[in-house]
Tab-separated table of C-alpha atoms and ligand atoms in Angstrom:
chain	number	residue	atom	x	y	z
A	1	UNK	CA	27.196	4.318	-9.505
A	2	UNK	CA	24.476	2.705	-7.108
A	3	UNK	CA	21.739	1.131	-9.343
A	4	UNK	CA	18.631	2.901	-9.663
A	5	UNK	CA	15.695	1.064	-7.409
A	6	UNK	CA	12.300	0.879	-9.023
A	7	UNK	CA	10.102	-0.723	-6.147
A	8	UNK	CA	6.563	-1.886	-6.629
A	9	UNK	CA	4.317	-0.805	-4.386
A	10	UNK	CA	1.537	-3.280	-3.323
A	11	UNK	CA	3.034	-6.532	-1.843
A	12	UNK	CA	6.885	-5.218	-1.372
A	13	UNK	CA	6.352	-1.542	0.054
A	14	UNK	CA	3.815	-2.998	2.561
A	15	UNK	CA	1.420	-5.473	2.568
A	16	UNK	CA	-1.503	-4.149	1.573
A	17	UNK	CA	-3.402	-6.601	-0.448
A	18	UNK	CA	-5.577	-6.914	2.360
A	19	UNK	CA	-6.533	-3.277	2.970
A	20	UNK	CA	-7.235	-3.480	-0.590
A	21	UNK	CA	-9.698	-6.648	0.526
A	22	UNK	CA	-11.116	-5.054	2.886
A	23	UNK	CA	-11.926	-1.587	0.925
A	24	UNK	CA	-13.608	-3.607	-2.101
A	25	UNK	CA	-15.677	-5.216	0.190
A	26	UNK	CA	-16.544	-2.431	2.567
A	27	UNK	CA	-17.371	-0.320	-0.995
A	28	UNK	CA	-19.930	-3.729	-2.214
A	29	UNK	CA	-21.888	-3.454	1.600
A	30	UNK	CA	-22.138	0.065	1.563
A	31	UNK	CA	-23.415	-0.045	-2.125
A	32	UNK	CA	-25.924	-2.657	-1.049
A	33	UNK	CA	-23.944	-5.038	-3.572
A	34	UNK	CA	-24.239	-8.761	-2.035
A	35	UNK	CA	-20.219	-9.758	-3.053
A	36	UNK	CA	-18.012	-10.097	-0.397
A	37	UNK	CA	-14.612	-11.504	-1.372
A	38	UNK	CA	-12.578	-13.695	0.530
A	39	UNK	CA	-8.939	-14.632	1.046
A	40	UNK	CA	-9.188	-17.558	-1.019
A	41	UNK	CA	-11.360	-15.577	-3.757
A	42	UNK	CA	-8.825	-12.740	-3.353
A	43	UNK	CA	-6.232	-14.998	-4.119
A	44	UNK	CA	-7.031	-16.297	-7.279
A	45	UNK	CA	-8.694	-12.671	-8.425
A	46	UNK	CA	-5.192	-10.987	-7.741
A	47	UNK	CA	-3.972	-12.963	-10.537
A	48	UNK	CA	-5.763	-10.108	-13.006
A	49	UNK	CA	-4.395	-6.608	-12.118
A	50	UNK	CA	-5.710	-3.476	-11.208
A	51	UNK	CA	-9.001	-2.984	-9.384
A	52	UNK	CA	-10.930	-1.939	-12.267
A	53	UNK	CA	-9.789	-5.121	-14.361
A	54	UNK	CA	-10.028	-7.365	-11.278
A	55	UNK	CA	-13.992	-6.113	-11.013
A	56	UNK	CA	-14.690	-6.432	-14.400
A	57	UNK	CA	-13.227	-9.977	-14.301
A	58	UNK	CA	-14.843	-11.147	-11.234
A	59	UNK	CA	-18.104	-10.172	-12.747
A	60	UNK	CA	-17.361	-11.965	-16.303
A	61	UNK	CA	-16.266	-15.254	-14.527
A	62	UNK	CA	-18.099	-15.286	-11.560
A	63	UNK	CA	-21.271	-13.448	-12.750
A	64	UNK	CA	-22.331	-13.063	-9.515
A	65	UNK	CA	-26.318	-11.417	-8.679
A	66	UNK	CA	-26.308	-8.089	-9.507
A	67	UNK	CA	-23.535	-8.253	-11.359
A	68	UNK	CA	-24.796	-6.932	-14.834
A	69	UNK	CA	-25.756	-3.192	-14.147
A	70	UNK	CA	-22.044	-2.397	-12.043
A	71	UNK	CA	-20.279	-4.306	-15.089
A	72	UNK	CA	-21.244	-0.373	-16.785
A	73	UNK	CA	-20.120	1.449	-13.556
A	74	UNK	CA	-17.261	-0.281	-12.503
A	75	UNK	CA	-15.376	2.795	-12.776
A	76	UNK	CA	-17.681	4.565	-10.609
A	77	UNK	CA	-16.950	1.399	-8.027
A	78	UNK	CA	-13.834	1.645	-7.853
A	79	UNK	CA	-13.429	5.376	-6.996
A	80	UNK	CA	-15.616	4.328	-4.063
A	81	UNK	CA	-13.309	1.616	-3.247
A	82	UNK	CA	-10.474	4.228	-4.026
A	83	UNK	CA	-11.666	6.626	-1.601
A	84	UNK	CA	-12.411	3.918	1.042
A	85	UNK	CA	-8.858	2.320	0.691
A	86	UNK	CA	-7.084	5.846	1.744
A	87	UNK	CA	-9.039	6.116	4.182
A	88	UNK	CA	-8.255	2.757	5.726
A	89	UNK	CA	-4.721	3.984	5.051
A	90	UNK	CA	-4.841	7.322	6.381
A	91	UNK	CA	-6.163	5.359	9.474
A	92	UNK	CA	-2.729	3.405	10.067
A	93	UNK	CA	-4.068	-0.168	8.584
A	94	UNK	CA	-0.779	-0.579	6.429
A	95	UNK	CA	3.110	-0.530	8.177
A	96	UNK	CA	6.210	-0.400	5.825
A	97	UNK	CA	7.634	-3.813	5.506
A	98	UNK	CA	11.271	-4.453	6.991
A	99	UNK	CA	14.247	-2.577	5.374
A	100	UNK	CA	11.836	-0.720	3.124
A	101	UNK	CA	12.572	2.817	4.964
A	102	UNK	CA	16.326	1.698	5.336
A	103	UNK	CA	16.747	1.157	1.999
A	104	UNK	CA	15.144	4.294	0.713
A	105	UNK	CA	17.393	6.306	3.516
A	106	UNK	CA	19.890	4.483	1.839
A	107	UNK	CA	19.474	5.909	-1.823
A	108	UNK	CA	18.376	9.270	-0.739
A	109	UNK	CA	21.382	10.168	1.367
A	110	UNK	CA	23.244	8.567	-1.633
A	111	UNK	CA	21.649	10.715	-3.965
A	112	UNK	CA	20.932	7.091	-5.802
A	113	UNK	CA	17.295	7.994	-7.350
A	114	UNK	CA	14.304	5.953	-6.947
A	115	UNK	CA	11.079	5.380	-8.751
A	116	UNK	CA	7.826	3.767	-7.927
A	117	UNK	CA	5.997	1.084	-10.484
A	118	UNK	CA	2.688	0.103	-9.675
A	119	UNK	CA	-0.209	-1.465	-11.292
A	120	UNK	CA	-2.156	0.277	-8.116
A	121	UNK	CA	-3.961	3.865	-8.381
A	122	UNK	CA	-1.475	6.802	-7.858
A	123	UNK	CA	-4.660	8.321	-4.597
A	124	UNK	CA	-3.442	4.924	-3.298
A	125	UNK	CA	0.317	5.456	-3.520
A	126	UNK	CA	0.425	8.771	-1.989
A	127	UNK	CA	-1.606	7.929	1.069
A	128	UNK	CA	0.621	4.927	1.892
A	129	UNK	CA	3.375	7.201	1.466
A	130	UNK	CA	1.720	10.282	3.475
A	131	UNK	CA	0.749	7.840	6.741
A	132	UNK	CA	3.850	5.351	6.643
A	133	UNK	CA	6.619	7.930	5.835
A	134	UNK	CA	4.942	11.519	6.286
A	135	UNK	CA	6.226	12.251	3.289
A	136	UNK	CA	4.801	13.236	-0.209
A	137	UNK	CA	6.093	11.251	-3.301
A	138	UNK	CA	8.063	14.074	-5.117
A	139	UNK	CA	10.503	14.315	-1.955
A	140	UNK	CA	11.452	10.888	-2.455
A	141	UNK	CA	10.889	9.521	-6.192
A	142	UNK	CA	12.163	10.755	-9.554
A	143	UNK	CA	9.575	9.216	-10.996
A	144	UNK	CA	6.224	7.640	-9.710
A	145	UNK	CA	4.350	5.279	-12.565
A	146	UNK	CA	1.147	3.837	-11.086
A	147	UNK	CA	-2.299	2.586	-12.474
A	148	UNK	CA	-3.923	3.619	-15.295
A	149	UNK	CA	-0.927	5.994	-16.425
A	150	UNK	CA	-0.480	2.462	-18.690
A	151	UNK	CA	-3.250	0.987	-20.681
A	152	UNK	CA	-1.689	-2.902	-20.266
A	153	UNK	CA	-0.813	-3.184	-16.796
A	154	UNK	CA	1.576	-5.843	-14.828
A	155	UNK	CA	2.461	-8.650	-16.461
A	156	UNK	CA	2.752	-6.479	-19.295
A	157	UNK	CA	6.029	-4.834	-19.161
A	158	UNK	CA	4.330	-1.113	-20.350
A	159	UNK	CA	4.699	0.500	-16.520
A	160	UNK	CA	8.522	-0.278	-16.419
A	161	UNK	CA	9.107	0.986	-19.394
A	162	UNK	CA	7.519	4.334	-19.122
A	163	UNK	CA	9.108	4.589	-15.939
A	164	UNK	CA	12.356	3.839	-17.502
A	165	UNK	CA	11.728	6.510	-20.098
A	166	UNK	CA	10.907	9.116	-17.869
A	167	UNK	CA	14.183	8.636	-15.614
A	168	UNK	CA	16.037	8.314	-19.337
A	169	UNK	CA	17.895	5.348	-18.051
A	170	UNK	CA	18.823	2.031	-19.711
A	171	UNK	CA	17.193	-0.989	-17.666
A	172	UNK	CA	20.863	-2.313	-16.725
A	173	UNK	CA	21.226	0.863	-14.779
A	174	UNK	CA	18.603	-0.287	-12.652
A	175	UNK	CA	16.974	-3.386	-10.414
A	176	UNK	CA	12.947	-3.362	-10.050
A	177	UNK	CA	12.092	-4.779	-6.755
A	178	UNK	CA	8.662	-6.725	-6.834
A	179	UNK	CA	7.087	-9.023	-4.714
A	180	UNK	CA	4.816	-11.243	-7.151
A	181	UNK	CA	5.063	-13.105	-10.362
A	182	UNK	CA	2.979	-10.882	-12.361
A	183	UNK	CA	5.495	-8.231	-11.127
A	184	UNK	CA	8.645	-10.131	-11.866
A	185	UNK	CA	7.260	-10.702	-15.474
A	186	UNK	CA	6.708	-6.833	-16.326
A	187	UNK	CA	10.210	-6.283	-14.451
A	188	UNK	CA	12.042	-9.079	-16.857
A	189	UNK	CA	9.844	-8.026	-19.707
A	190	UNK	CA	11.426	-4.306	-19.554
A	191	UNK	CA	14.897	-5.826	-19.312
A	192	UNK	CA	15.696	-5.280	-15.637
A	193	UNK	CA	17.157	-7.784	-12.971
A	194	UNK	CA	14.761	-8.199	-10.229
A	195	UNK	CA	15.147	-8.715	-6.723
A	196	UNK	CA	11.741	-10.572	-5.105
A	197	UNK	CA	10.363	-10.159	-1.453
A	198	UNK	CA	7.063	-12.603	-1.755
A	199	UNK	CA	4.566	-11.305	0.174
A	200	UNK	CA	0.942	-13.096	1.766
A	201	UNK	CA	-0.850	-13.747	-1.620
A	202	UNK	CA	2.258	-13.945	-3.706
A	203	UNK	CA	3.878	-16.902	-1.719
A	204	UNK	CA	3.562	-19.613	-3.393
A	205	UNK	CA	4.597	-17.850	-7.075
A	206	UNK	CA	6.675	-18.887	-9.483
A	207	UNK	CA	9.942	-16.584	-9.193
A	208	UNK	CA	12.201	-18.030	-12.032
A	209	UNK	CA	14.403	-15.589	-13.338
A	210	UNK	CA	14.430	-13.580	-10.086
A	211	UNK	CA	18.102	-11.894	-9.483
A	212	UNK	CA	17.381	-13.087	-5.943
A	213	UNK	CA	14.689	-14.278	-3.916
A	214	UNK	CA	14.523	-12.951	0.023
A	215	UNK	CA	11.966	-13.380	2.584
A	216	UNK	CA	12.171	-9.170	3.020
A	217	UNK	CA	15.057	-6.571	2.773
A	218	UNK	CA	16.147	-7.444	6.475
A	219	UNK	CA	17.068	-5.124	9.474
A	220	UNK	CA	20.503	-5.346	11.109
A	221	UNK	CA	18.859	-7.058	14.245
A	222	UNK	CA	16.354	-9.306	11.454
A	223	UNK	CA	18.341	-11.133	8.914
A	224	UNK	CA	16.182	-12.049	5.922
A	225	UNK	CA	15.547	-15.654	5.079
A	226	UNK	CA	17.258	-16.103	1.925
A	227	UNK	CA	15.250	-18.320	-0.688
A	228	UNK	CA	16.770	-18.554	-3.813
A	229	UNK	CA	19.632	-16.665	-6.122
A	230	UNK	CA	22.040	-14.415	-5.207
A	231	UNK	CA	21.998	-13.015	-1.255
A	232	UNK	CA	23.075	-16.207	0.423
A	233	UNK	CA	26.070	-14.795	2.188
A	234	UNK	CA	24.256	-11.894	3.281
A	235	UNK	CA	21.809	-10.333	5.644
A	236	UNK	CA	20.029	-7.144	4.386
A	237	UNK	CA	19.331	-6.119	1.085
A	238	UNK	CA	21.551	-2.596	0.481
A	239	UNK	CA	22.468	-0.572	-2.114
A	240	UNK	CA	25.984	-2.401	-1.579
A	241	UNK	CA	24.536	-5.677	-1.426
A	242	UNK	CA	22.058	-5.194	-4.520
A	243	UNK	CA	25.160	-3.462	-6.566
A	244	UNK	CA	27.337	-6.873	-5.742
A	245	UNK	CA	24.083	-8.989	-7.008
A	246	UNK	CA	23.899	-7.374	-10.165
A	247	UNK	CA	27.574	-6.893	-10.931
A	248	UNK	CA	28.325	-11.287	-9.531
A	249	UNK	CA	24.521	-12.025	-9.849
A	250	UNK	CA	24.885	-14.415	-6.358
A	251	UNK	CA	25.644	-13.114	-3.077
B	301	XBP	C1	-1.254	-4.546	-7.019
B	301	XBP	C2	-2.484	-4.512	-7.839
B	301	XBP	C3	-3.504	-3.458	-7.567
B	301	XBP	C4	-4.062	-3.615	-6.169
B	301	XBP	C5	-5.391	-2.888	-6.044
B	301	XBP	O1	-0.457	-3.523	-7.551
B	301	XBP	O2	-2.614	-5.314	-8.735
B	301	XBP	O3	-4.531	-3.640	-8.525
B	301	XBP	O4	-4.320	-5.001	-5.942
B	301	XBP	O5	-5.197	-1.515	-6.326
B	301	XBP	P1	1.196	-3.589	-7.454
B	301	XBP	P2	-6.194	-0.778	-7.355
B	301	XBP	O6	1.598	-4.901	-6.796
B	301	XBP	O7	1.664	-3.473	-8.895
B	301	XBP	O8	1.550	-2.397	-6.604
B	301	XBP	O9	-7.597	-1.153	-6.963
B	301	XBP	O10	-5.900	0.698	-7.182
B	301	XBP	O11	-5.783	-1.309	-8.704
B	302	MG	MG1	2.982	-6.068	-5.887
């Protein structure tokens, strides 16, 4: 029986930490707010999870002008960066990254089922679904666990777990596939091996533990760059390959 693959969203599916960037501050100029939040900012701010959280941190560290009055309506905010993130979506600003469709093609026409764990908002998840694959989430996940459907998100190993529960599975029948180290530690934390694809902002994380590390799934005309654990002898990350990893744990 194939393992069941629990991707992350954010980071593996596609990179979209940047769209995400770019919709906080688009939401702050429109709202006459005077943040603005670059790469470097971005960087370290991605370390807290979830856009709600990440505001509400960025205004308790930073305290930045203006900051006081939003701290009460960062909920508001964030539906405004919500809304302005699927629309940036909608508009084509995020493309799947390599061997994420062939993988899923993989487990559907293997019947293998697949789940979604995200610390991002579900609105968020369905558009990147709806513009990179046309489809809707039900036609390709049992189960989709995203944002606030978990009080203590990623590193906190609450989203895998729920998603576990839902799909009634034990975490050695499955492999979460993350791209970051807060990801790999709610992955781990729930029990499951866990393949990593590092992605802009998560580069330079710390992956111990990691089942295997690979620059990307790969492509039969793009080998991935393999960077640590099992996968060394191989080219693409498949349901064959990722079965072998768990059952040898090395490639
Ligand atoms: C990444 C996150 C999210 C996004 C922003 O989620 O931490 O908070 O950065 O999305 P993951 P929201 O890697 O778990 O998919 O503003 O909707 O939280
Ligand atoms: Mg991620």
């Amino acid at each position: 029986m194939p393992p069941i693959l629990i991707f992350d969203v954010d980071g593996t599916i596609a990179e979209t930490e940047e769209v995400h960037r770019r919709a906080f501050n688009d939401t702050f100029a429109a709202q006459g707010i005077p943040w603005r939040w670059d790469g470097p900012l971005y960087g370290e701010l991605l370390a807290v999870t979830g856009g709600k959280e990440r505001l509400r941190h960025y205004i308790d560290a930073h305290d930045p002008p203006t900051g006081r009055d939003w701290r009460a309506r960062v909920n508001e905010l964030h539906a405004l960066k919500t809304r302005r993130y699927c629309d940036l979506i909608d508009a084509g600003a995020a493309a799947l990254r390599p061997g994420v469709r062939r993988l899923i093609g993989e487990a559907l026409s293997r019947g293998a089922p697949l789940a979604l764990a995200t610390t991002t908002s579900l609105d968020n998840v369905e558009a990147l679904f709806r513009s990179a694959l046309g489809a809707k989430l039900g036609d390709l996940f049992a189960f989709v666990g995203a944002g606030d459907m978990v009080s203590a998100k990623k590193p906190a190993p609450d989203i895998y777990r729920l998603v576990l529960g839902e799909l009634g599975a034990a975490p050695e029948a499955a492999v979460a596939l993350e791209d970051s180290y807060n990801g790999l530690a709610a992955a781990t934390g729930a029990g499951l091996k866990t393949i990593i694809t590092p992605s802009t902002y998560t580069a330079a994380d710390d992956f111990s533990g990691a089942l295997a590390v690979i620059s990307d799934f790969g492509e039969p005309d793009a080998p991935y760059r393999h960077l640590a654990g099992a996968g060394g002898d191989d080219t693409m990350a498949s349901l064959e390959t990722i079965e072998r990893w768990t059952r040898t744990g090395r490639g």
